[in-house]
Amino acid sequence: CDGEGWSHLVLCFDKDLLGPFIAQKLNMVWTPENSTTIGWVTDQIESVVWYEDFNQKSVTCHIYLEKGLNQQYLSTIFDYPFVQLGVDKIVCPVVSSNDKSVEFVKKLGFEEQARLLDVFPTGDLLFFVMSKDKCKFLGEKYGKVG
């Protein structure tokens, strides 16, 4: 992530670079003490997944996506919480007015499990959840058995 070789795909784990970037993109406050990130970088930051509030059972994630994803990145962003952290569930909060993000997390396999009404000026806060047993990105197709 040092800027060299960004003409091709690079998995990036530099939370000092990626954390403030995704927080700014999502209009949130970066909290490095309880967070980590995984980014996909080419000549620019293409995608970042921010994980926070790991509690042994689950972890919360926020996703920023500039372009499409590839199998290596998908495998990595789901391997980290389900295999490395060993959580049973990933929780992904999304504002209901963000139609693009709502459709994207559904396409990944997250399911809406809770909704807080009128907590944002633009709508509700939706909580999408994916359990390990329903994650389609851990199989052999994605290079992981888990």
Tab-separated table of N, CA and C in Angstrom:
chain	number	residue	atom	x	y	z
A	1	CYS	N	0.817	-1.216	0.000
A	1	CYS	CA	0.000	0.000	0.000
A	1	CYS	C	0.847	1.261	0.000
A	2	ASP	N	2.103	1.133	-0.305
A	2	ASP	CA	2.968	2.305	-0.251
A	2	ASP	C	2.926	3.124	-1.532
A	3	GLY	N	2.052	2.768	-2.453
A	3	GLY	CA	1.933	3.525	-3.689
A	3	GLY	C	2.709	2.922	-4.836
A	4	GLU	N	3.634	2.037	-4.549
A	4	GLU	CA	4.383	1.373	-5.603
A	4	GLU	C	3.597	0.167	-6.089
A	5	GLY	N	3.569	-0.027	-7.403
A	5	GLY	CA	2.901	-1.197	-7.953
A	5	GLY	C	1.390	-1.115	-7.945
A	6	TRP	N	0.820	0.062	-7.828
A	6	TRP	CA	-0.627	0.182	-7.787
A	6	TRP	C	-1.264	0.025	-9.161
A	7	SER	N	-0.488	-0.294	-10.174
A	7	SER	CA	-1.058	-0.496	-11.496
A	7	SER	C	-1.749	-1.851	-11.600
A	8	HIS	N	-1.646	-2.671	-10.575
A	8	HIS	CA	-2.336	-3.950	-10.537
A	8	HIS	C	-2.995	-4.108	-9.161
A	9	LEU	N	-3.779	-5.139	-9.042
A	9	LEU	CA	-4.495	-5.385	-7.794
A	9	LEU	C	-3.545	-5.625	-6.635
A	10	VAL	N	-3.797	-4.951	-5.545
A	10	VAL	CA	-3.034	-5.159	-4.322
A	10	VAL	C	-4.017	-5.239	-3.162
A	11	LEU	N	-3.936	-6.302	-2.384
A	11	LEU	CA	-4.684	-6.353	-1.140
A	11	LEU	C	-3.931	-5.498	-0.138
A	12	CYS	N	-4.635	-4.631	0.539
A	12	CYS	CA	-4.002	-3.674	1.435
A	12	CYS	C	-4.606	-3.804	2.832
A	13	PHE	N	-3.737	-3.856	3.840
A	13	PHE	CA	-4.176	-3.997	5.228
A	13	PHE	C	-3.741	-2.819	6.085
A	14	ASP	N	-3.396	-1.716	5.462
A	14	ASP	CA	-2.894	-0.530	6.153
A	14	ASP	C	-4.058	0.298	6.688
A	15	LYS	N	-4.441	0.039	7.931
A	15	LYS	CA	-5.613	0.731	8.475
A	15	LYS	C	-5.374	2.219	8.693
A	16	ASP	N	-4.113	2.637	8.821
A	16	ASP	CA	-3.830	4.071	8.951
A	16	ASP	C	-4.122	4.820	7.652
A	17	LEU	N	-3.993	4.141	6.532
A	17	LEU	CA	-4.344	4.714	5.229
A	17	LEU	C	-5.831	4.540	4.936
A	18	LEU	N	-6.315	3.314	5.102
A	18	LEU	CA	-7.675	2.967	4.678
A	18	LEU	C	-8.761	3.436	5.644
A	19	GLY	N	-8.484	3.420	6.934
A	19	GLY	CA	-9.500	3.794	7.919
A	19	GLY	C	-10.025	5.205	7.755
A	20	PRO	N	-9.147	6.208	7.774
A	20	PRO	CA	-9.631	7.574	7.572
A	20	PRO	C	-10.311	7.758	6.210
A	21	PHE	N	-9.818	7.038	5.192
A	21	PHE	CA	-10.409	7.126	3.849
A	21	PHE	C	-11.866	6.660	3.862
A	22	ILE	N	-12.115	5.448	4.384
A	22	ILE	CA	-13.487	4.923	4.372
A	22	ILE	C	-14.392	5.725	5.307
A	23	ALA	N	-13.863	6.157	6.436
A	23	ALA	CA	-14.686	6.956	7.354
A	23	ALA	C	-15.153	8.242	6.679
A	24	GLN	N	-14.255	8.883	5.939
A	24	GLN	CA	-14.619	10.115	5.223
A	24	GLN	C	-15.651	9.815	4.141
A	25	LYS	N	-15.455	8.718	3.399
A	25	LYS	CA	-16.390	8.344	2.325
A	25	LYS	C	-17.779	8.028	2.862
A	26	LEU	N	-17.836	7.450	4.058
A	26	LEU	CA	-19.123	7.047	4.643
A	26	LEU	C	-19.663	8.068	5.644
A	27	ASN	N	-18.955	9.190	5.768
A	27	ASN	CA	-19.368	10.244	6.697
A	27	ASN	C	-19.490	9.709	8.127
A	28	MET	N	-18.435	8.992	8.537
A	28	MET	CA	-18.392	8.399	9.866
A	28	MET	C	-17.122	8.865	10.573
A	29	VAL	N	-16.965	8.453	11.818
A	29	VAL	CA	-15.770	8.775	12.600
A	29	VAL	C	-14.919	7.519	12.695
A	30	TRP	N	-13.680	7.596	12.254
A	30	TRP	CA	-12.756	6.468	12.301
A	30	TRP	C	-12.342	6.185	13.739
A	31	THR	N	-12.448	4.946	14.159
A	31	THR	CA	-12.091	4.529	15.511
A	31	THR	C	-11.036	3.423	15.429
A	32	PRO	N	-9.771	3.789	15.309
A	32	PRO	CA	-8.718	2.787	15.087
A	32	PRO	C	-8.531	1.797	16.227
A	33	GLU	N	-8.876	2.181	17.439
A	33	GLU	CA	-8.635	1.298	18.584
A	33	GLU	C	-9.492	0.037	18.559
A	34	ASN	N	-10.598	0.012	17.838
A	34	ASN	CA	-11.438	-1.185	17.783
A	34	ASN	C	-11.750	-1.595	16.347
A	35	SER	N	-10.859	-1.223	15.411
A	35	SER	CA	-11.145	-1.419	13.994
A	35	SER	C	-9.959	-1.978	13.233
A	36	THR	N	-10.286	-2.603	12.114
A	36	THR	CA	-9.286	-2.994	11.137
A	36	THR	C	-9.914	-2.856	9.753
A	37	THR	N	-9.082	-2.864	8.720
A	37	THR	CA	-9.578	-2.678	7.360
A	37	THR	C	-8.879	-3.637	6.404
A	38	ILE	N	-9.581	-3.925	5.315
A	38	ILE	CA	-8.993	-4.640	4.192
A	38	ILE	C	-9.385	-3.860	2.948
A	39	GLY	N	-8.392	-3.477	2.183
A	39	GLY	CA	-8.660	-2.700	0.989
A	39	GLY	C	-8.218	-3.394	-0.275
A	40	TRP	N	-8.801	-2.962	-1.385
A	40	TRP	CA	-8.408	-3.401	-2.710
A	40	TRP	C	-7.935	-2.156	-3.426
A	41	VAL	N	-6.673	-2.161	-3.810
A	41	VAL	CA	-6.050	-0.971	-4.368
A	41	VAL	C	-5.478	-1.305	-5.742
A	42	THR	N	-5.716	-0.441	-6.708
A	42	THR	CA	-5.039	-0.526	-8.007
A	42	THR	C	-4.230	0.754	-8.109
A	43	ASP	N	-4.591	1.637	-9.022
A	43	ASP	CA	-3.945	2.942	-9.057
A	43	ASP	C	-4.637	3.916	-8.107
A	44	GLN	N	-5.699	3.443	-7.489
A	44	GLN	CA	-6.430	4.202	-6.472
A	44	GLN	C	-7.079	3.205	-5.525
A	45	ILE	N	-7.672	3.678	-4.450
A	45	ILE	CA	-8.399	2.798	-3.534
A	45	ILE	C	-9.735	2.465	-4.177
A	46	GLU	N	-9.919	1.183	-4.489
A	46	GLU	CA	-11.128	0.718	-5.180
A	46	GLU	C	-12.224	0.301	-4.200
A	47	SER	N	-11.820	-0.307	-3.097
A	47	SER	CA	-12.787	-0.802	-2.125
A	47	SER	C	-12.115	-0.915	-0.762
A	48	VAL	N	-12.911	-0.701	0.275
A	48	VAL	CA	-12.431	-0.902	1.645
A	48	VAL	C	-13.563	-1.542	2.441
A	49	VAL	N	-13.224	-2.535	3.209
A	49	VAL	CA	-14.149	-3.079	4.198
A	49	VAL	C	-13.560	-2.750	5.560
A	50	TRP	N	-14.379	-2.138	6.389
A	50	TRP	CA	-13.989	-1.709	7.733
A	50	TRP	C	-14.706	-2.621	8.717
A	51	TYR	N	-13.938	-3.308	9.543
A	51	TYR	CA	-14.495	-4.177	10.584
A	51	TYR	C	-14.294	-3.495	11.926
A	52	GLU	N	-15.338	-3.506	12.739
A	52	GLU	CA	-15.226	-2.926	14.076
A	52	GLU	C	-16.127	-3.683	15.047
A	53	ASP	N	-15.887	-3.453	16.313
A	53	ASP	CA	-16.724	-3.997	17.389
A	53	ASP	C	-16.790	-5.526	17.398
A	54	PHE	N	-15.652	-6.177	17.187
A	54	PHE	CA	-15.545	-7.626	17.300
A	54	PHE	C	-15.835	-8.020	18.741
A	55	ASN	N	-16.742	-9.001	18.937
A	55	ASN	CA	-17.115	-9.390	20.304
A	55	ASN	C	-17.080	-10.904	20.531
A	56	GLN	N	-16.303	-11.633	19.778
A	56	GLN	CA	-16.167	-13.088	19.819
A	56	GLN	C	-17.276	-13.811	19.048
A	57	LYS	N	-18.457	-13.262	18.992
A	57	LYS	CA	-19.601	-13.893	18.322
A	57	LYS	C	-19.890	-13.243	16.964
A	58	SER	N	-19.681	-11.925	16.882
A	58	SER	CA	-19.975	-11.196	15.652
A	58	SER	C	-19.009	-10.030	15.494
A	59	VAL	N	-19.053	-9.431	14.304
A	59	VAL	CA	-18.280	-8.236	14.011
A	59	VAL	C	-19.139	-7.367	13.087
A	60	THR	N	-18.991	-6.071	13.226
A	60	THR	CA	-19.710	-5.135	12.355
A	60	THR	C	-18.798	-4.761	11.200
A	61	CYS	N	-19.375	-4.644	9.999
A	61	CYS	CA	-18.569	-4.205	8.863
A	61	CYS	C	-19.272	-3.084	8.124
A	62	HIS	N	-18.456	-2.240	7.518
A	62	HIS	CA	-18.918	-1.162	6.644
A	62	HIS	C	-18.166	-1.344	5.342
A	63	ILE	N	-18.847	-1.142	4.229
A	63	ILE	CA	-18.243	-1.407	2.925
A	63	ILE	C	-18.293	-0.156	2.060
A	64	TYR	N	-17.138	0.197	1.514
A	64	TYR	CA	-17.071	1.253	0.500
A	64	TYR	C	-16.591	0.583	-0.777
A	65	LEU	N	-17.310	0.829	-1.867
A	65	LEU	CA	-16.988	0.192	-3.137
A	65	LEU	C	-17.011	1.217	-4.248
A	66	GLU	N	-15.893	1.337	-4.927
A	66	GLU	CA	-15.797	2.227	-6.078
A	66	GLU	C	-16.069	1.465	-7.366
A	67	LYS	N	-15.546	0.255	-7.463
A	67	LYS	CA	-15.699	-0.589	-8.655
A	67	LYS	C	-16.067	-1.995	-8.225
A	68	GLY	N	-16.233	-2.889	-9.189
A	68	GLY	CA	-16.581	-4.278	-8.903
A	68	GLY	C	-15.498	-5.007	-8.124
A	69	LEU	N	-15.838	-6.172	-7.622
A	69	LEU	CA	-14.930	-6.960	-6.798
A	69	LEU	C	-14.494	-8.215	-7.541
A	70	ASN	N	-13.334	-8.755	-7.161
A	70	ASN	CA	-12.898	-10.013	-7.753
A	70	ASN	C	-12.912	-11.119	-6.697
A	71	GLN	N	-12.694	-12.356	-7.146
A	71	GLN	CA	-12.790	-13.506	-6.244
A	71	GLN	C	-11.778	-13.454	-5.111
A	72	GLN	N	-10.557	-13.023	-5.397
A	72	GLN	CA	-9.532	-12.972	-4.347
A	72	GLN	C	-9.952	-12.021	-3.230
A	73	TYR	N	-10.475	-10.854	-3.610
A	73	TYR	CA	-10.882	-9.877	-2.601
A	73	TYR	C	-12.095	-10.385	-1.828
A	74	LEU	N	-13.081	-10.938	-2.532
A	74	LEU	CA	-14.260	-11.477	-1.848
A	74	LEU	C	-13.868	-12.572	-0.863
A	75	SER	N	-12.991	-13.449	-1.279
A	75	SER	CA	-12.528	-14.506	-0.396
A	75	SER	C	-11.868	-13.931	0.852
A	76	THR	N	-11.027	-12.936	0.663
A	76	THR	CA	-10.285	-12.340	1.773
A	76	THR	C	-11.203	-11.621	2.751
A	77	ILE	N	-12.167	-10.842	2.246
A	77	ILE	CA	-13.012	-10.056	3.156
A	77	ILE	C	-13.999	-10.908	3.942
A	78	PHE	N	-14.264	-12.134	3.489
A	78	PHE	CA	-15.116	-13.029	4.272
A	78	PHE	C	-14.297	-14.037	5.077
A	79	ASP	N	-13.122	-14.391	4.594
A	79	ASP	CA	-12.235	-15.264	5.355
A	79	ASP	C	-11.824	-14.598	6.669
A	80	TYR	N	-11.500	-13.312	6.598
A	80	TYR	CA	-11.033	-12.619	7.800
A	80	TYR	C	-12.023	-12.735	8.965
A	81	PRO	N	-13.281	-12.344	8.810
A	81	PRO	CA	-14.174	-12.441	9.984
A	81	PRO	C	-14.576	-13.875	10.335
A	82	PHE	N	-14.894	-14.679	9.315
A	82	PHE	CA	-15.422	-16.011	9.609
A	82	PHE	C	-14.347	-17.025	9.994
A	83	VAL	N	-13.196	-16.970	9.366
A	83	VAL	CA	-12.158	-17.960	9.628
A	83	VAL	C	-11.125	-17.431	10.622
A	84	GLN	N	-10.553	-16.272	10.343
A	84	GLN	CA	-9.500	-15.760	11.217
A	84	GLN	C	-10.034	-15.290	12.571
A	85	LEU	N	-11.119	-14.514	12.555
A	85	LEU	CA	-11.706	-14.073	13.832
A	85	LEU	C	-12.577	-15.156	14.463
A	86	GLY	N	-13.164	-16.012	13.632
A	86	GLY	CA	-14.009	-17.093	14.125
A	86	GLY	C	-15.408	-16.664	14.526
A	87	VAL	N	-15.913	-15.563	13.949
A	87	VAL	CA	-17.263	-15.122	14.297
A	87	VAL	C	-18.315	-15.982	13.604
A	88	ASP	N	-19.508	-15.962	14.151
A	88	ASP	CA	-20.644	-16.649	13.549
A	88	ASP	C	-21.408	-15.742	12.602
A	89	LYS	N	-21.336	-14.409	12.858
A	89	LYS	CA	-22.132	-13.470	12.063
A	89	LYS	C	-21.372	-12.181	11.800
A	90	ILE	N	-21.664	-11.611	10.632
A	90	ILE	CA	-21.203	-10.273	10.287
A	90	ILE	C	-22.440	-9.388	10.215
A	91	VAL	N	-22.394	-8.247	10.872
A	91	VAL	CA	-23.493	-7.280	10.866
A	91	VAL	C	-23.071	-6.095	9.999
A	92	CYS	N	-23.942	-5.715	9.075
A	92	CYS	CA	-23.622	-4.631	8.147
A	92	CYS	C	-24.756	-3.599	8.172
A	93	PRO	N	-24.567	-2.465	8.858
A	93	PRO	CA	-25.608	-1.427	8.892
A	93	PRO	C	-25.571	-0.590	7.609
A	94	VAL	N	-26.763	-0.306	7.073
A	94	VAL	CA	-26.891	0.485	5.846
A	94	VAL	C	-28.089	1.425	5.989
A	95	VAL	N	-27.926	2.656	5.561
A	95	VAL	CA	-29.042	3.610	5.560
A	95	VAL	C	-30.016	3.221	4.448
A	96	SER	N	-31.300	3.174	4.756
A	96	SER	CA	-32.298	2.691	3.799
A	96	SER	C	-32.361	3.503	2.512
A	97	SER	N	-31.986	4.760	2.551
A	97	SER	CA	-32.029	5.597	1.345
A	97	SER	C	-30.879	5.296	0.381
A	98	ASN	N	-29.911	4.517	0.809
A	98	ASN	CA	-28.775	4.162	-0.039
A	98	ASN	C	-29.112	2.885	-0.816
A	99	ASP	N	-29.943	3.054	-1.829
A	99	ASP	CA	-30.445	1.911	-2.601
A	99	ASP	C	-29.322	1.055	-3.181
A	100	LYS	N	-28.280	1.685	-3.651
A	100	LYS	CA	-27.160	0.965	-4.254
A	100	LYS	C	-26.503	0.038	-3.235
A	101	SER	N	-26.279	0.530	-2.018
A	101	SER	CA	-25.661	-0.295	-0.974
A	101	SER	C	-26.599	-1.390	-0.490
A	102	VAL	N	-27.870	-1.070	-0.370
A	102	VAL	CA	-28.848	-2.078	0.051
A	102	VAL	C	-28.841	-3.247	-0.934
A	103	GLU	N	-28.896	-2.957	-2.213
A	103	GLU	CA	-28.895	-4.012	-3.231
A	103	GLU	C	-27.577	-4.775	-3.243
A	104	PHE	N	-26.471	-4.064	-3.045
A	104	PHE	CA	-25.165	-4.704	-3.056
A	104	PHE	C	-25.023	-5.715	-1.916
A	105	VAL	N	-25.368	-5.323	-0.688
A	105	VAL	CA	-25.205	-6.257	0.429
A	105	VAL	C	-26.160	-7.446	0.295
A	106	LYS	N	-27.335	-7.213	-0.259
A	106	LYS	CA	-28.250	-8.332	-0.525
A	106	LYS	C	-27.632	-9.293	-1.542
A	107	LYS	N	-27.019	-8.744	-2.576
A	107	LYS	CA	-26.376	-9.566	-3.604
A	107	LYS	C	-25.243	-10.407	-3.006
A	108	LEU	N	-24.526	-9.849	-2.032
A	108	LEU	CA	-23.470	-10.607	-1.356
A	108	LEU	C	-24.031	-11.742	-0.507
A	109	GLY	N	-25.296	-11.634	-0.121
A	109	GLY	CA	-25.917	-12.675	0.691
A	109	GLY	C	-26.338	-12.238	2.076
A	110	PHE	N	-26.182	-10.951	2.389
A	110	PHE	CA	-26.654	-10.443	3.678
A	110	PHE	C	-28.179	-10.384	3.657
A	111	GLU	N	-28.790	-10.603	4.798
A	111	GLU	CA	-30.247	-10.539	4.941
A	111	GLU	C	-30.603	-9.494	5.985
A	112	GLU	N	-31.647	-8.719	5.712
A	112	GLU	CA	-32.091	-7.711	6.672
A	112	GLU	C	-32.674	-8.410	7.890
A	113	GLN	N	-32.188	-8.013	9.094
A	113	GLN	CA	-32.698	-8.606	10.321
A	113	GLN	C	-33.292	-7.595	11.281
A	114	ALA	N	-32.998	-6.319	11.066
A	114	ALA	CA	-33.565	-5.298	11.961
A	114	ALA	C	-33.605	-3.968	11.223
A	115	ARG	N	-34.509	-3.113	11.700
A	115	ARG	CA	-34.687	-1.795	11.097
A	115	ARG	C	-35.021	-0.799	12.211
A	116	LEU	N	-34.220	0.270	12.280
A	116	LEU	CA	-34.515	1.356	13.206
A	116	LEU	C	-35.129	2.489	12.392
A	117	LEU	N	-36.369	2.804	12.697
A	117	LEU	CA	-37.110	3.780	11.906
A	117	LEU	C	-36.663	5.208	12.177
A	118	ASP	N	-36.533	5.977	11.103
A	118	ASP	CA	-36.294	7.423	11.155
A	118	ASP	C	-35.114	7.846	12.024
A	119	VAL	N	-34.002	7.132	11.955
A	119	VAL	CA	-32.835	7.531	12.746
A	119	VAL	C	-31.829	8.339	11.935
A	120	PHE	N	-32.063	8.470	10.641
A	120	PHE	CA	-31.248	9.316	9.774
A	120	PHE	C	-32.158	10.322	9.093
A	121	PRO	N	-31.645	11.481	8.732
A	121	PRO	CA	-32.467	12.459	8.016
A	121	PRO	C	-33.031	11.894	6.706
A	122	THR	N	-32.331	10.892	6.140
A	122	THR	CA	-32.757	10.336	4.858
A	122	THR	C	-33.461	8.993	4.966
A	123	GLY	N	-33.692	8.503	6.176
A	123	GLY	CA	-34.405	7.230	6.280
A	123	GLY	C	-34.065	6.414	7.499
A	124	ASP	N	-34.318	5.115	7.360
A	124	ASP	CA	-34.135	4.155	8.433
A	124	ASP	C	-32.708	3.599	8.415
A	125	LEU	N	-32.312	3.008	9.524
A	125	LEU	CA	-31.056	2.277	9.580
A	125	LEU	C	-31.393	0.791	9.515
A	126	LEU	N	-30.884	0.139	8.476
A	126	LEU	CA	-31.132	-1.289	8.275
A	126	LEU	C	-29.922	-2.074	8.768
A	127	PHE	N	-30.167	-3.163	9.447
A	127	PHE	CA	-29.090	-4.045	9.893
A	127	PHE	C	-29.172	-5.340	9.095
A	128	PHE	N	-28.184	-5.514	8.235
A	128	PHE	CA	-28.076	-6.735	7.438
A	128	PHE	C	-27.099	-7.667	8.139
A	129	VAL	N	-27.390	-8.971	8.085
A	129	VAL	CA	-26.571	-9.957	8.770
A	129	VAL	C	-26.277	-11.111	7.813
A	130	MET	N	-25.048	-11.597	7.899
A	130	MET	CA	-24.684	-12.826	7.186
A	130	MET	C	-24.095	-13.790	8.205
A	131	SER	N	-24.584	-15.012	8.205
A	131	SER	CA	-24.011	-16.038	9.076
A	131	SER	C	-22.998	-16.851	8.282
A	132	LYS	N	-22.063	-17.437	8.990
A	132	LYS	CA	-20.987	-18.188	8.339
A	132	LYS	C	-21.540	-19.298	7.457
A	133	ASP	N	-22.564	-19.990	7.931
A	133	ASP	CA	-23.095	-21.117	7.157
A	133	ASP	C	-23.792	-20.688	5.871
A	134	LYS	N	-24.096	-19.408	5.725
A	134	LYS	CA	-24.731	-18.921	4.501
A	134	LYS	C	-23.773	-18.141	3.597
A	135	CYS	N	-22.503	-18.074	3.983
A	135	CYS	CA	-21.527	-17.327	3.195
A	135	CYS	C	-21.065	-18.161	2.009
A	136	LYS	N	-21.314	-17.656	0.822
A	136	LYS	CA	-20.953	-18.371	-0.400
A	136	LYS	C	-19.524	-18.090	-0.857
A	137	PHE	N	-18.775	-17.290	-0.104
A	137	PHE	CA	-17.426	-16.898	-0.507
A	137	PHE	C	-16.326	-17.644	0.244
A	138	LEU	N	-16.685	-18.682	0.990
A	138	LEU	CA	-15.695	-19.448	1.736
A	138	LEU	C	-15.357	-20.770	1.074
A	139	GLY	N	-16.103	-21.161	0.075
A	139	GLY	CA	-15.911	-22.469	-0.549
A	139	GLY	C	-14.670	-22.563	-1.417
A	140	GLU	N	-14.475	-23.744	-1.967
A	140	GLU	CA	-13.292	-24.013	-2.790
A	140	GLU	C	-13.213	-23.090	-4.006
A	141	LYS	N	-14.360	-22.670	-4.542
A	141	LYS	CA	-14.367	-21.766	-5.692
A	141	LYS	C	-13.559	-20.498	-5.392
A	142	TYR	N	-13.570	-20.072	-4.150
A	142	TYR	CA	-12.888	-18.844	-3.748
A	142	TYR	C	-11.538	-19.122	-3.091
A	143	GLY	N	-11.081	-20.361	-3.188
A	143	GLY	CA	-9.750	-20.684	-2.687
A	143	GLY	C	-9.693	-20.963	-1.208
A	144	LYS	N	-10.827	-21.048	-0.566
A	144	LYS	CA	-10.850	-21.287	0.878
A	144	LYS	C	-11.755	-22.463	1.171
A	145	VAL	N	-11.363	-23.258	2.126
A	145	VAL	CA	-12.226	-24.312	2.641
A	145	VAL	C	-12.452	-23.965	4.094
A	146	GLY	N	-13.699	-23.628	4.447
A	146	GLY	CA	-13.911	-23.202	5.817
A	146	GLY	C	-15.274	-23.168	6.172
